[in-house]
Coordinates of C-alpha atoms in Angstrom, one line a residue:
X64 CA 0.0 0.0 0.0
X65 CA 1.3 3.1 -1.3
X66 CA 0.7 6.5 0.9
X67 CA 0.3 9.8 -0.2
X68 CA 2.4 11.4 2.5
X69 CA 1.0 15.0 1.8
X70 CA -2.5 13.3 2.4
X71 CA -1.5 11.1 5.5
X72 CA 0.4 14.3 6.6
X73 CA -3.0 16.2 6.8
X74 CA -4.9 13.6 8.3
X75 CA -2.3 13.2 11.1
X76 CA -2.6 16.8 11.7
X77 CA -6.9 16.6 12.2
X78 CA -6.1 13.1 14.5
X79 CA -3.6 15.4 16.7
X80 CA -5.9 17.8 17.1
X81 CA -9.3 15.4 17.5
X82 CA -7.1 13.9 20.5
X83 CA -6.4 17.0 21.9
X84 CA -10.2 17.9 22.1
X85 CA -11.0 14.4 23.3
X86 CA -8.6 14.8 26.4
X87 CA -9.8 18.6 27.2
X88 CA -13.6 17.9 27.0
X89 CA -13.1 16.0 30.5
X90 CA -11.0 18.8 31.9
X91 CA -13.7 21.4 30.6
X92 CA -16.3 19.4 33.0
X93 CA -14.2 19.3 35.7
X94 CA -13.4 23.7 35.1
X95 CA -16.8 23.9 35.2
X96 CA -17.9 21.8 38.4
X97 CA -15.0 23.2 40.4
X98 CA -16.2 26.4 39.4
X99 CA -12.7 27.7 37.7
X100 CA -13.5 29.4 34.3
X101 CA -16.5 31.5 36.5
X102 CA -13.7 32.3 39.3
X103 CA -11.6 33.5 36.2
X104 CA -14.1 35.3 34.4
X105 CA -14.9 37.2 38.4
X106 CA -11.1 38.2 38.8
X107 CA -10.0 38.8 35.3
X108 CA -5.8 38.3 35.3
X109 CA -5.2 35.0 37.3
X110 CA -2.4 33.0 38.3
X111 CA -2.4 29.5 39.0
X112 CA -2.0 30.0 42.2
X113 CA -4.7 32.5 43.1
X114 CA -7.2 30.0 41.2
X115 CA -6.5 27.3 43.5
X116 CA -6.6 29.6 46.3
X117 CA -10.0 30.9 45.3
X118 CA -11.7 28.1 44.6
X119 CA -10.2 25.5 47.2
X120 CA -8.6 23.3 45.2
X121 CA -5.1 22.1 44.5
X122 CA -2.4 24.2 42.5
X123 CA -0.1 21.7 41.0
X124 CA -3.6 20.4 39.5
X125 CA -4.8 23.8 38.1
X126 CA -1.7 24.9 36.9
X127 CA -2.2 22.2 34.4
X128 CA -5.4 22.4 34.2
X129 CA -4.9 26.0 33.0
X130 CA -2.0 25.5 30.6
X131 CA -4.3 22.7 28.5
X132 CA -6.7 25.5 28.7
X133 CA -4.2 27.7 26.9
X134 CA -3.2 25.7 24.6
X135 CA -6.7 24.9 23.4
X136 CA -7.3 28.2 23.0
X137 CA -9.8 28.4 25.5
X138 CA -8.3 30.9 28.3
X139 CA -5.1 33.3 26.8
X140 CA -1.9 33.1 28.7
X141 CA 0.4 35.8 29.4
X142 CA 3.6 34.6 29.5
X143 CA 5.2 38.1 30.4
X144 CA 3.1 37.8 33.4
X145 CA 2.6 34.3 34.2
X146 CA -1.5 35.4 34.4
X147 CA -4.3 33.4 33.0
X148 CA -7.5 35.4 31.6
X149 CA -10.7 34.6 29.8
X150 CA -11.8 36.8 27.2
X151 CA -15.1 38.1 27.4
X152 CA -16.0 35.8 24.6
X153 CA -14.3 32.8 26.1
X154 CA -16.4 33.9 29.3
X155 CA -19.4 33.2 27.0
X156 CA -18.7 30.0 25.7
X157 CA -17.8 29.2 29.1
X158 CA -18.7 30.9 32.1
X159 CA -21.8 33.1 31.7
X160 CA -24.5 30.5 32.5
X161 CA -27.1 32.2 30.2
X162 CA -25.1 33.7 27.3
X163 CA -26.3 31.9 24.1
X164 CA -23.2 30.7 23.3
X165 CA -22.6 28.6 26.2
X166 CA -21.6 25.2 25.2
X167 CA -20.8 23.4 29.0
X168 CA -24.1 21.3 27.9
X169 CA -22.6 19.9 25.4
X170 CA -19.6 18.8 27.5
X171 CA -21.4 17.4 30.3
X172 CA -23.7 15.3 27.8
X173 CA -20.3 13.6 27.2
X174 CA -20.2 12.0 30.2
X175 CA -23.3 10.1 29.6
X176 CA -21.9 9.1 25.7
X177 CA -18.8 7.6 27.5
X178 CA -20.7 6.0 30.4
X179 CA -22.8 4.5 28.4
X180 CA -20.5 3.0 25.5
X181 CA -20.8 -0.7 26.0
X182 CA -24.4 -0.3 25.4
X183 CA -23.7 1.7 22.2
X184 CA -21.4 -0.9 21.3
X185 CA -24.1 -4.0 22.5
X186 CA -26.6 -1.9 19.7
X187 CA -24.3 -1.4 16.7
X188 CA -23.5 -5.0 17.1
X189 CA -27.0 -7.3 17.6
X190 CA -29.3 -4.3 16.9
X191 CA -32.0 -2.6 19.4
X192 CA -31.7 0.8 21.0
X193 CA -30.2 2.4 23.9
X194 CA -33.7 3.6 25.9
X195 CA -33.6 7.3 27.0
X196 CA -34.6 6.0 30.6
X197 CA -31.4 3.9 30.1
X198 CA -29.0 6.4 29.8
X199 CA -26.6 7.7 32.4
X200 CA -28.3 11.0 34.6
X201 CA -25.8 13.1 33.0
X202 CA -27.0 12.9 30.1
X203 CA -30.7 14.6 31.0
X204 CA -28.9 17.3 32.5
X205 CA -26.1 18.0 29.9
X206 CA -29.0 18.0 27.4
X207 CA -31.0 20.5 28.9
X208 CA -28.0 23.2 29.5
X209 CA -26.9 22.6 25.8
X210 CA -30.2 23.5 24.5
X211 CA -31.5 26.0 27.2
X212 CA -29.5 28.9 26.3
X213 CA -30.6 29.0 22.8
X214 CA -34.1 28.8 23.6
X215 CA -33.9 32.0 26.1
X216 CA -32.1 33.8 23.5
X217 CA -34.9 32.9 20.4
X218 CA -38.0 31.9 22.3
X219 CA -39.8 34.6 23.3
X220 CA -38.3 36.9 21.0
X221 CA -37.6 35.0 17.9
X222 CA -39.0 31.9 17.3
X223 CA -43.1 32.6 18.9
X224 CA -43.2 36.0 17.0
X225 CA -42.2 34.2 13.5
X226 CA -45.5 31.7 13.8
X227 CA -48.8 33.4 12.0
X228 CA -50.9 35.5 14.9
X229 CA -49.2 32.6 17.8
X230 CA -48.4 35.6 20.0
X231 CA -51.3 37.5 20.0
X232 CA -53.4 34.2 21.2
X233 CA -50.8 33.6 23.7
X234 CA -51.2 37.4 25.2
X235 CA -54.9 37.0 25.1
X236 CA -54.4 33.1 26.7
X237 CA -54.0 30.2 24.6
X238 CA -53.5 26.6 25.7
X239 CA -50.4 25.1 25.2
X240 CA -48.7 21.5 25.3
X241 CA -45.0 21.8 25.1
X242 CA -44.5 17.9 23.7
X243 CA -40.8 16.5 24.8
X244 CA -40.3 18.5 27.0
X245 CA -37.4 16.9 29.5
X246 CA -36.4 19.3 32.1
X247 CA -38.9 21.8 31.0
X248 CA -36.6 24.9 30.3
X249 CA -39.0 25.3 26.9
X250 CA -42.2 24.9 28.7
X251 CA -41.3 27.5 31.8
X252 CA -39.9 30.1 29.7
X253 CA -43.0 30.0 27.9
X254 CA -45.3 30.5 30.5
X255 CA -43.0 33.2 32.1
X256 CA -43.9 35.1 29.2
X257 CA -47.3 34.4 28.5
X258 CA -48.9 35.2 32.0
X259 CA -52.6 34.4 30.5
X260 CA -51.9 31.3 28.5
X261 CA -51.6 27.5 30.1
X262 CA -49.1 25.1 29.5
X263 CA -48.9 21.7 29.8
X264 CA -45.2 20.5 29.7
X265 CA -45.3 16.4 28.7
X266 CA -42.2 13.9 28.6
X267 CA -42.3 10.4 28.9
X268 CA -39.6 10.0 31.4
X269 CA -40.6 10.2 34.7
X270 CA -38.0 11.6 36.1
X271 CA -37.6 14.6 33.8
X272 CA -41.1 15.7 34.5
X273 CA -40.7 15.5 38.3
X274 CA -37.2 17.7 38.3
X275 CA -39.4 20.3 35.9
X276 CA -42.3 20.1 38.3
X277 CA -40.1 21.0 40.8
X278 CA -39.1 24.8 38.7
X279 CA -42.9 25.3 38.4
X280 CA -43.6 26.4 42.1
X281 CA -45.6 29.4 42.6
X282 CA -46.4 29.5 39.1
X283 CA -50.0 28.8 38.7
X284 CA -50.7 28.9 34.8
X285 CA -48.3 25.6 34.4
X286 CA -48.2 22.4 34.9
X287 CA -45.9 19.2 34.1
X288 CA -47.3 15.2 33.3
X289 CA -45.6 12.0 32.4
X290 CA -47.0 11.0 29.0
X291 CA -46.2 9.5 25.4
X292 CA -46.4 12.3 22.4
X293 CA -48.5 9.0 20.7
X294 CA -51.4 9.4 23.6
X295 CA -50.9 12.6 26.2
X296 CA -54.3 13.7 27.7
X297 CA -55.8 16.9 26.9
X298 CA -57.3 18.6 23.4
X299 CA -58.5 21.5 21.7
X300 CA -54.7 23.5 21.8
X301 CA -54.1 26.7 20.3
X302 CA -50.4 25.8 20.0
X303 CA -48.2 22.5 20.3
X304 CA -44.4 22.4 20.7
X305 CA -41.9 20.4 19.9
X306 CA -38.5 21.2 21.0
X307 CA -35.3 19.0 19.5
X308 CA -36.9 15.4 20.3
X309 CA -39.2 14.9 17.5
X310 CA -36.1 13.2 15.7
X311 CA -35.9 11.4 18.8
X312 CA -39.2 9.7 19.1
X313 CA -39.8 6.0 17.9
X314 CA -42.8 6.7 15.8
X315 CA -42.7 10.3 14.9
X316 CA -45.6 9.7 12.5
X317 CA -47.7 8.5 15.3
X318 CA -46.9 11.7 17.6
X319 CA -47.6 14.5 14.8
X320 CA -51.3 12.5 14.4
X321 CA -52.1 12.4 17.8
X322 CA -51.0 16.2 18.2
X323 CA -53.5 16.6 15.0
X324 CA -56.2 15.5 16.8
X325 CA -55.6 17.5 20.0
X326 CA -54.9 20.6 18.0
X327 CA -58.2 23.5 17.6
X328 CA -58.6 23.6 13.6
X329 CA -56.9 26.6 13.7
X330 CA -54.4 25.5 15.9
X331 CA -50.7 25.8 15.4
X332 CA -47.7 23.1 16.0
X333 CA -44.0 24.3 16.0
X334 CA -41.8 21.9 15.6
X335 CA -37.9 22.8 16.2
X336 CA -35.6 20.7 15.1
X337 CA -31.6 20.9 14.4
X338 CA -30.4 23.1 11.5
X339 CA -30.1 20.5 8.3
X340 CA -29.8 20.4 4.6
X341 CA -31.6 17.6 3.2
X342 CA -29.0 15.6 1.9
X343 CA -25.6 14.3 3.5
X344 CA -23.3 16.2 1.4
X345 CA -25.9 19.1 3.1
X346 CA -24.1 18.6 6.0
X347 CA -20.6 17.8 5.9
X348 CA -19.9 20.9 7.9
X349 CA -18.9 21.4 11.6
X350 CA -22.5 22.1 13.2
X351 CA -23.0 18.8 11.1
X352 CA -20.5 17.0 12.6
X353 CA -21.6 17.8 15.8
X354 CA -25.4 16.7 14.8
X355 CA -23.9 13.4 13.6
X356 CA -22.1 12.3 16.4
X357 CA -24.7 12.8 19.1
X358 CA -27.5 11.7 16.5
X359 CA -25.6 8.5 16.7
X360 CA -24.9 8.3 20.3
X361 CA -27.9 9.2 21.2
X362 CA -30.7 10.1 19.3
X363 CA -31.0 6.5 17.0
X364 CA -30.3 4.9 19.9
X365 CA -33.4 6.5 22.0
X366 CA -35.6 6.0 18.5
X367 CA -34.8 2.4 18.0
X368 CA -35.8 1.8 21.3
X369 CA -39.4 2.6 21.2
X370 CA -42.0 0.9 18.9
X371 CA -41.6 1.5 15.2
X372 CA -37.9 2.6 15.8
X373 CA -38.1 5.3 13.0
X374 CA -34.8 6.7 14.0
X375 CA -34.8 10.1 11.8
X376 CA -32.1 11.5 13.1
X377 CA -30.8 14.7 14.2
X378 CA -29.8 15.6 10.6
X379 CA -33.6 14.7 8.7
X380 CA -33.6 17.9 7.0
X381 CA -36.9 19.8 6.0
X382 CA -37.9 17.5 3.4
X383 CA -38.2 14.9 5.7
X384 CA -39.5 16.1 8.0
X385 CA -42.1 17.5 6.1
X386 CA -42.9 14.3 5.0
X387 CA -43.7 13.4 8.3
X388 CA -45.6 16.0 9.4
X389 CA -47.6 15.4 6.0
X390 CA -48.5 12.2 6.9
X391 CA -49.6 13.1 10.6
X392 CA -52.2 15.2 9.0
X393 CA -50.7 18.6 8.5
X394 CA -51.0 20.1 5.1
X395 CA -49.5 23.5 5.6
X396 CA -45.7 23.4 6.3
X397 CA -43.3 26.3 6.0
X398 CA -39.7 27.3 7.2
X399 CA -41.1 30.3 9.7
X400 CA -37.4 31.2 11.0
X401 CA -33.9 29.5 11.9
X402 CA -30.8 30.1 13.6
X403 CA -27.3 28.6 12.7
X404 CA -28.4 25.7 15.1
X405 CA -31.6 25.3 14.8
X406 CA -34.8 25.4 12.1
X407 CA -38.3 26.4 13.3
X408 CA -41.3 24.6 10.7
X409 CA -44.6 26.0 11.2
X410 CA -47.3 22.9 10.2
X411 CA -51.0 24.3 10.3
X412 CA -53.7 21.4 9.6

């Protein structure tokens, strides 16, 4: 076998990198649960020592901590000084707990993926799924900070007012069932807003809806209940919801019928899913990438658990999807806005 050393040279180089990442997405968990990049992003110019000192923990351990941040790029190094800082955009990426840009879901999601390997493994070899109630705890909470920030930044100001007259029932008081709902970050910033509307928040796992029940106190127009999207309780919504787990459900065909039939006949469902192009090549891109791998750690996993096991995935695309939502009973389907991450289709009956 003959090698094209300009080539292998190039792929060597991604591999080198790719490892890097791998070993810093532990350390970025552990910043982040000792508290480090938000005790950097408080004091500005750091040393090694004062970050220990600050935040109880060990120097010889966050001096190297800090230097793998630095050469990842993700803190800026000083080496005049011997200080550590974070930028005010690393701060977002980072440290500001509801900047849009904060990615520290995403890392402690990982912790699940990894935990839960030889069950990954035990699927791509005799077939099944990997159940979302099977799944390591981190990964219900990782998944709810990855996506929460983006839906306080679009919600409410984005997403709601792209849907045809949505707002101005919600204003005068709508009912709502936010469908998938997991930790119901969606659901409560929803109701927040919308003071004279009702919302119903529904997941099927159990123990999702009880940690969300427990952020609804004092707030009387919402509610949380364990239920499948194929048979939740309740009908004649203004508007259903649908926040990143449509892809994720066994028979998605099955959920967008039953929502049909809950729905008023002028009633509205908003399905957001993850920004896609419709064909592979589509998305041979870096949010791709990203959509990829956890579609294929987790999100065909959690499908081919359940009945039907239509496993979508993360990167369906609109045609797709549209298909789907087609055959649930919606004829009306339209792009109503997107950001870099995510789409937003509008489906009226």
């Amino acid at each position: 076998m003959e090698l094209n050393i300009e080539k292998l040279q190039t792929l060597l180089s991604v591999m080198v990198n790719e490892l890097g990442a791998a070993q810093n997405s532990a350390l970025v968990i552990i910043g982040e649960e000792l508290g480090l990049y938000r005790k950097m992003a408080e004091r500005g110019a750091i040393s090694s020592i004062e970050l220990a000192e600050a935040t109880d923990t060990k120097e010889r351990y966050v001096r190297e901590w800090l230097a793998a941040q630095a050469a990842s790029g993700f803190v800026d190094y000083d080496a005049a000084t011997g200080r550590f800082t974070l930028s005010p955009e690393q701060a977002a990426v980072f440290a500001v707990e509801d900047s849009p840009v904060n990615m520290i879901g995403g890392f402690v999601a990982l912790d699940a993926i990894y935990a839960d390997r030889t069950k990954l493994t035990h699927a791509f070899r005799h077939g099944g799924g990997v159940s979302w109630t099977d799944r390591c705890n981190c990964m219900f909470c990782g998944t709810d900070r990855f996506f929460r920030p983006g839906y306080k930044a679009n919600l409410v100001e984005s997403w709601l007012p792209s849907l045809e007259g949505v707002v101005e029932k919600l204003e005068r008081g709508a009912r709502v069932a936010d469908i998938g709902c997991g930790f119901g970050s969606s659901t409560l910033l929803m109701a927040k807003a919308f003071p004279k509307s009702e919302f119903t928040g529904i997941d099927f796992h159990a123990a999702s809806i009880e940690h969300a029940s427990g952020h609804a106190k004092g707030m009387s127009n919402v509610r949380f209940e364990t239920a499948r999207a194929q048979n939740f309780e309740g009908s004649s919504f203004d508007l259903v919801t649908i926040f990143d787990a449509l892809h994720d459900m066994g028979d998605p065909v099955g959920a967008v019928s039953h929502i049909a039939k809950a729905l008023k006949p002028d009633g509205t469902l908003m399905l957001v899913e993850p920004m896609a192009g419709d064909s592979l090549a589509d998305n041979l891109n870096p949010v791709g990438r990203v959509f990829y791998a956890a579609s294929a750690n987790t999100c065909v996993p959690a499908s081919l658990g359940q009945e039907v096991g239509a496993a979508l995935g993360a990167q369906a695309g609109q045609a797709k999807l549209t298909e789907v939502l087609n055959a649930g009973g919606f004829s009306k389907v339209r792009r109503a806005t997107e950001t870099p991450f995510n789409m937003v289709l509008e489906a009226r009956l």
